[in-house]
GROMACS .gro file of C-alpha atoms in nm:
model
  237
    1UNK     CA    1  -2.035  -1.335  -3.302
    2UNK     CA    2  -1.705  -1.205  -3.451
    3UNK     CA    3  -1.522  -1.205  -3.133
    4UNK     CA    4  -1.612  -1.523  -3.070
    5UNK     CA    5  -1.482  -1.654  -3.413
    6UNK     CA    6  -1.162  -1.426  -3.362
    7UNK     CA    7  -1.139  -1.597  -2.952
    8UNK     CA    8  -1.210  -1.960  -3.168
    9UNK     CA    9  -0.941  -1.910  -3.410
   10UNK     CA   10  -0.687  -1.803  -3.182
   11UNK     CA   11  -0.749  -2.151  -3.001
   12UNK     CA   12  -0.679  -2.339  -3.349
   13UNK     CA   13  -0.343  -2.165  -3.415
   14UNK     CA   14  -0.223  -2.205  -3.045
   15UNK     CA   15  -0.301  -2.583  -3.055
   16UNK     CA   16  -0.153  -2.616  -3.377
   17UNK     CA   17   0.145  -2.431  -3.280
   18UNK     CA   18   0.148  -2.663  -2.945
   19UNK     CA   19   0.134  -3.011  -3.123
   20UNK     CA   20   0.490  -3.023  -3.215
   21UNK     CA   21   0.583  -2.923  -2.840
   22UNK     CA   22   0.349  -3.147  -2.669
   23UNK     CA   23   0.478  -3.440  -2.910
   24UNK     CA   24   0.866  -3.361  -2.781
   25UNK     CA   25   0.750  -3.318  -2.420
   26UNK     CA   26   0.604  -3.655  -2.403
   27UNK     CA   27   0.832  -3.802  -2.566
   28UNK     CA   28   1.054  -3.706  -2.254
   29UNK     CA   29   0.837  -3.748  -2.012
   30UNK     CA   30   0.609  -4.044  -2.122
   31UNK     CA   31   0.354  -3.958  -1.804
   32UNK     CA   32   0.286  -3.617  -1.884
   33UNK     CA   33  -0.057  -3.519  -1.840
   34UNK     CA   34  -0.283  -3.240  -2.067
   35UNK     CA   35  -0.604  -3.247  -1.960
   36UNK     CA   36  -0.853  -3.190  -2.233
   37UNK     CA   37  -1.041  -2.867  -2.193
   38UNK     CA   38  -0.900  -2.724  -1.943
   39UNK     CA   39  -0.699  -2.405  -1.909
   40UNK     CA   40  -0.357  -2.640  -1.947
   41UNK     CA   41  -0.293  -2.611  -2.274
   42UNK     CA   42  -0.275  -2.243  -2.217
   43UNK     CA   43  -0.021  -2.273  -1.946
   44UNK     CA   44   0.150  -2.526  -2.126
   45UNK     CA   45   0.199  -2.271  -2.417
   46UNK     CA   46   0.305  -1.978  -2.169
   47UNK     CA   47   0.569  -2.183  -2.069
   48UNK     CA   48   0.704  -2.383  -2.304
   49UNK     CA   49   0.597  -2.164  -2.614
   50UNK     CA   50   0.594  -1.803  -2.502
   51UNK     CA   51   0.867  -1.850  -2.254
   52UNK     CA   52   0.738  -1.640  -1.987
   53UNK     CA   53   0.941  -1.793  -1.697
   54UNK     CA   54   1.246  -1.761  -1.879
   55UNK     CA   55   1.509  -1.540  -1.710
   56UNK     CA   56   1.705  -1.276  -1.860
   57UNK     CA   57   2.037  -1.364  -1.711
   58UNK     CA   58   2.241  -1.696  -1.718
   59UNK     CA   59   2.194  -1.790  -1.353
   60UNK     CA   60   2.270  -2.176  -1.151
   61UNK     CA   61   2.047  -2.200  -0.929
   62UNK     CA   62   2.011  -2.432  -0.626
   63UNK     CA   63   1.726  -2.439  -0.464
   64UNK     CA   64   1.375  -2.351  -0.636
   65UNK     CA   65   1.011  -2.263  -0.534
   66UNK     CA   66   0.728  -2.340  -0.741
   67UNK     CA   67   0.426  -2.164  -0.552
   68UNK     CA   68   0.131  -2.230  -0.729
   69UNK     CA   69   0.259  -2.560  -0.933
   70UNK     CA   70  -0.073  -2.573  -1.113
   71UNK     CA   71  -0.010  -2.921  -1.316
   72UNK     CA   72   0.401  -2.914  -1.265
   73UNK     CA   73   0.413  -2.738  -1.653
   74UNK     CA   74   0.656  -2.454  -1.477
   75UNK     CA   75   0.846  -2.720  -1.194
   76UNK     CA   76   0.952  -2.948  -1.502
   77UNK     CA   77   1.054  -2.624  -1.732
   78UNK     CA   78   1.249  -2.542  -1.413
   79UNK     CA   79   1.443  -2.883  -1.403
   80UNK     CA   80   1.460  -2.885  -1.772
   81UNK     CA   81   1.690  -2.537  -1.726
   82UNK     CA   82   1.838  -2.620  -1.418
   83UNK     CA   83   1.859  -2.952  -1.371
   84UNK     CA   84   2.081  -2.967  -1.090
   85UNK     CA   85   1.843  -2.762  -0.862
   86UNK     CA   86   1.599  -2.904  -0.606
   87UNK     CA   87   1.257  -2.816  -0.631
   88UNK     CA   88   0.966  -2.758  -0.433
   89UNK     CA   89   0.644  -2.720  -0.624
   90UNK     CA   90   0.365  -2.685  -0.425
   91UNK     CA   91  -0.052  -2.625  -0.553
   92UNK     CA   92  -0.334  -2.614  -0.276
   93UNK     CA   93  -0.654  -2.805  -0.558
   94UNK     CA   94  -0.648  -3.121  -0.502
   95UNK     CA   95  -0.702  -3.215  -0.935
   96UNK     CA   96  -0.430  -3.004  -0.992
   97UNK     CA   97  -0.188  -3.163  -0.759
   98UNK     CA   98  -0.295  -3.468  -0.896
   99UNK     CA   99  -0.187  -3.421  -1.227
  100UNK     CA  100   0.145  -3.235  -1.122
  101UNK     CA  101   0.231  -3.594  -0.959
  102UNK     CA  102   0.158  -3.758  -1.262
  103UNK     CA  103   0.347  -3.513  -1.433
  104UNK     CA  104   0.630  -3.473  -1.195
  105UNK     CA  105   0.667  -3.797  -1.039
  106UNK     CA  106   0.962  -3.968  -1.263
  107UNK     CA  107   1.198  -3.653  -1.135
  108UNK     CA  108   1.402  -3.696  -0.847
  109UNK     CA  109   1.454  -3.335  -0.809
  110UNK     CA  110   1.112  -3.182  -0.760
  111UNK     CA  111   0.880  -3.264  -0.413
  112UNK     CA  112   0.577  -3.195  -0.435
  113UNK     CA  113   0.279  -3.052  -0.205
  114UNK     CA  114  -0.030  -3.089  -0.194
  115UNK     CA  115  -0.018  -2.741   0.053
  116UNK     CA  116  -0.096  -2.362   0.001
  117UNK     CA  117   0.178  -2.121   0.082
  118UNK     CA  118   0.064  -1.856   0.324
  119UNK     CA  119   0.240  -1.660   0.608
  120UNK     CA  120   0.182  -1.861   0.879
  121UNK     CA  121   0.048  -2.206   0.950
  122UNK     CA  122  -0.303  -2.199   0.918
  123UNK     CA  123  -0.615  -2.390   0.787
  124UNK     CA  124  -0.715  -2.301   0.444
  125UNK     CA  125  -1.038  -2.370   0.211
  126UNK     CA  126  -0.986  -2.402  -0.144
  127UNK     CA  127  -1.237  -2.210  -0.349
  128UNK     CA  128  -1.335  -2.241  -0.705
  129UNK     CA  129  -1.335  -1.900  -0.896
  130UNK     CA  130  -1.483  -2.009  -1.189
  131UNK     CA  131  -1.228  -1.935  -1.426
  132UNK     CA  132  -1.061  -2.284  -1.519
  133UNK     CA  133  -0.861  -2.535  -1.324
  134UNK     CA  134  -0.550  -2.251  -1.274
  135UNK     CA  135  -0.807  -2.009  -1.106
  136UNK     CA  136  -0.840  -2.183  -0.802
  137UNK     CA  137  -0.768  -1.921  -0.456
  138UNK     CA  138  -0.718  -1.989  -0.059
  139UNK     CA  139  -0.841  -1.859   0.218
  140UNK     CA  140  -0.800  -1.933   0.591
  141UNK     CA  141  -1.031  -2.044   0.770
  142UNK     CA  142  -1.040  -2.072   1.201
  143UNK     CA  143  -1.239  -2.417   1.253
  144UNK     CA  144  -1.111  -2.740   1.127
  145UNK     CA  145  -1.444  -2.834   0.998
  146UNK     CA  146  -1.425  -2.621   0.742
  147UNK     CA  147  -1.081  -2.673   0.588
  148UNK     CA  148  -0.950  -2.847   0.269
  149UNK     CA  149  -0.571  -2.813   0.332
  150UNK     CA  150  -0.304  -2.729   0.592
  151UNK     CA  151  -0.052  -2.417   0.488
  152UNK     CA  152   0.299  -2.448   0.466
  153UNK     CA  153   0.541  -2.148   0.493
  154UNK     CA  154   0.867  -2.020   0.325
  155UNK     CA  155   1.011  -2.038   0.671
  156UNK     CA  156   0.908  -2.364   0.745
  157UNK     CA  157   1.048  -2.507   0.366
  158UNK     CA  158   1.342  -2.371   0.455
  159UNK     CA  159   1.417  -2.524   0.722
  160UNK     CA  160   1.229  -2.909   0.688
  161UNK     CA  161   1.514  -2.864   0.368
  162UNK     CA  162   1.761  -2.773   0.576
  163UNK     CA  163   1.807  -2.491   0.268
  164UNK     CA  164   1.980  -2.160   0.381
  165UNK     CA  165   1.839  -1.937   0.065
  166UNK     CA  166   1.611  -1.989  -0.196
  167UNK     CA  167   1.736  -1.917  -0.538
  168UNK     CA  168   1.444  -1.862  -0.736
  169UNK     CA  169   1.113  -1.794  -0.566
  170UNK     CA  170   0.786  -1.893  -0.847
  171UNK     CA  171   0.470  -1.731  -0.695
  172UNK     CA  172   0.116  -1.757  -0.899
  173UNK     CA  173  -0.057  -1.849  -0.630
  174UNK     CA  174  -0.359  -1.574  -0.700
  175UNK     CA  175  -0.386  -1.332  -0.442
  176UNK     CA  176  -0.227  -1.517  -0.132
  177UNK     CA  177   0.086  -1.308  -0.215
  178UNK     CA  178  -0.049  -1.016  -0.046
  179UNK     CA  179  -0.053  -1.197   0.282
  180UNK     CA  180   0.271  -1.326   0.210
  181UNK     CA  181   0.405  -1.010   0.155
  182UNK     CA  182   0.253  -0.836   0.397
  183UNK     CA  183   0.324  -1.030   0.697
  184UNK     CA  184   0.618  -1.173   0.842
  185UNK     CA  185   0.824  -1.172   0.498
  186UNK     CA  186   1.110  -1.023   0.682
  187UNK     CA  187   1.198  -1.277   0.822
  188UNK     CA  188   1.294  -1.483   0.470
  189UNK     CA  189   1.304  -1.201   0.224
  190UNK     CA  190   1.718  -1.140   0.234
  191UNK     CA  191   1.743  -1.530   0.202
  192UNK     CA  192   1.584  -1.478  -0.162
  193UNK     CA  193   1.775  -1.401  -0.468
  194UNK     CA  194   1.482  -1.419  -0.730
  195UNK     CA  195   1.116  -1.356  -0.714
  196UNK     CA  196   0.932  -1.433  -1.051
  197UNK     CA  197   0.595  -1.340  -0.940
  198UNK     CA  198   0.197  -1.264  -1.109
  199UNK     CA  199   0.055  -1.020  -0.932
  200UNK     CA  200  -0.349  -1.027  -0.874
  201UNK     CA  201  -0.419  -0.727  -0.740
  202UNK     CA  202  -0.826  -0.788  -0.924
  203UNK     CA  203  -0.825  -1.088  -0.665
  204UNK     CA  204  -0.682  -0.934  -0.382
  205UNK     CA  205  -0.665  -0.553  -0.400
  206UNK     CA  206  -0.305  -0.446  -0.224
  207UNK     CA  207  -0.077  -0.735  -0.426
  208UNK     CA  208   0.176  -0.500  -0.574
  209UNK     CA  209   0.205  -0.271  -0.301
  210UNK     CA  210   0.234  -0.554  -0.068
  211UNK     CA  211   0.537  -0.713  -0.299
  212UNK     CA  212   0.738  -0.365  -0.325
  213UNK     CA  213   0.691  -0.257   0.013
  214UNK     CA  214   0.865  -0.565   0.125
  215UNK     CA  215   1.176  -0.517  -0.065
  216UNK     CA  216   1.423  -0.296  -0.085
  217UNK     CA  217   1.399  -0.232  -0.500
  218UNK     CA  218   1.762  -0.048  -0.520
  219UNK     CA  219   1.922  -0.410  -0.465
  220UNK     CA  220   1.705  -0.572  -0.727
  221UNK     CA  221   1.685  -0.540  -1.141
  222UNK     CA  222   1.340  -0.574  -1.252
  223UNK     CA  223   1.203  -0.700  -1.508
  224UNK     CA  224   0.864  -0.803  -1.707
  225UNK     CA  225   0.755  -1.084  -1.919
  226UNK     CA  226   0.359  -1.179  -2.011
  227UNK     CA  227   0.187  -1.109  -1.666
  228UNK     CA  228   0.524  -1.246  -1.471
  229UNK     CA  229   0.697  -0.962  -1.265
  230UNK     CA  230   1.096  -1.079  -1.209
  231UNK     CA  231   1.313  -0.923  -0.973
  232UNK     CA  232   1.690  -1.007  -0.969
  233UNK     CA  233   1.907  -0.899  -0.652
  234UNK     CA  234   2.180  -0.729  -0.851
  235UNK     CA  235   2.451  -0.950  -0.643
  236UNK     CA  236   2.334  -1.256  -0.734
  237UNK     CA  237   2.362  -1.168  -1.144
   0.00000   0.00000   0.00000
C-alpha cells in the first residue's frame, strides 16, 4: 500500500510541476495534444522538464531523425532547438501517429510517417506490449495478410530527401535497433554525426552490443542522460 501512495504522489508533483509547461506549450502550439491517461505526460516531462534529449554541445544541425516519434513531444523539442533543421519523425501505432499529426502538423519543418524504421523494406505488425501507448514494438512479418505497416529505411530517407548525412539520429523505437544495427548499418553509419539512442536490450536481448559493434567508438564522445545513450563523432563538435 505504501508504494503505491509513494508511485501516487510522485504522479501529483510531476503534474503539478508540468502545468506551467503544458500551459506555455499550448500556448505555442494551440493543437497540441496530451492525451489523458496515457504514458504522455511522462514523455512530455522527460522532454521538456527533465531535458533528456538535450545535447551537451552547441551543435546546428541540418537534417534530423526522429525514430520512434511517439506523439511528436521530441520532433517539436527538436524544431524548438533547431529550428532551421528538417525533420523526419516517424512512429509505426497508428494512435500515436495520430496525435503526432495533430501535434506536428502547423510545422513546416517536420514530415511525418506513419512507418517503422527497420533494415530493410519489409512488412511489419505492430504489437501492443502492454505497457502504455509509448510501449508499442514491430516485428516483420512474410505474408501481407498479416501486416499493419510497410518499413522504411535510413537508406531509403536519405535518399527520397535527397539528404547526404543525417545530423542527429533519435532512435526509441524499442528493440528494432538491434536489427538496425546489426544489419546493413554500414552502409549509412559514416553519414551520421549523432546517435541519441534508448537501448532495450529487456525487449530485444543483443541492443547494446548490436549499437557498439557497429561503430567505431574512438571517433565518437559518449555520453548519458535518463535512459538516452548520445554519441557525438568528435569531428562534428
Amino acid at each position: 500500500m505504501g508504494k503505491i501512495i509513494n508511485l501516487f504522489t510522485k504522479n501529483i508533483k510531476l503534474k503539478l510541476i508540468a502545468v506551467p509547461y503544458i500551459i506555455w506549450y499550448k500556448l505555442k502550439y494551440p493543437n497540441l495534444v496530451i492525451r489523458k491517461n496515457t504514458t504522455d505526460l511522462n514523455v512530455f516531462l522527460n522532454i521538456f522538464i527533465q531535458k533528456e534529449l538535450n545535447l551537451p554541445v552547441k551543435l546546428k544541425p541540418k537534417y534530423i531523425i526522429d525514430a520512434g516519434a511517439y506523439a511528436g513531444y521530441s520532433s517539436i523539442y527538436f524544431h524548438e532547438k533547431y529550428p532551421e533543421a528538417e525533420i523526419i519523425a516517424i512512429e509505426p501505432e497508428k494512435s500515436n501517429f495520430n496525435t503526432l499529426v495533430k501535434n506536428t502538423n502547423k510545422i513546416k519543418q517536420i514530415i511525418s510517417l506513419n512507418l517503422g524504421l527497420w533494415y530493410k523494406e519489409a512488412f511489419l505488425k505492430v504489437e501492443d506490449r502492454k505497457t502504455g501507448k509509448w510501449g508499442f514494438k514491430v516485428s516483420e512479418v512474410l505474408s501481407t495478410d498479416e501486416y499493419d505497416i510497410k518499413s522504411t529505411t535510413i537508406d531509403n530517407i536519405l535518399d527520397t530527401q535527397n539528404w547526404d548525412k543525417i545530423d542527429i539520429l533519435k532512435i526509441d523505437i524499442e528493440g528494432s535497433e538491434k536489427e538496425l544495427f546489426t544489419k546493413n548499418s554500414k552502409k549509412w553509419i559514416n553519414k551520421v554525426n549523432v546517435i541519441v539512442i534508448e537501448l532495450h536490450d529487456r525487449i530485444n536481448e543483443g541492443c547494446t552490443k548490436a549499437l557498439y559493434s557497429a561503430i567505431n567508438l574512438s571517433e565518437w564522445v559518449e555520453y548519458k542522460t535518463g535512459e538516452k545513450v548520445i554519441l557525438i563523432r568528435k569531428n562534428f563538435i
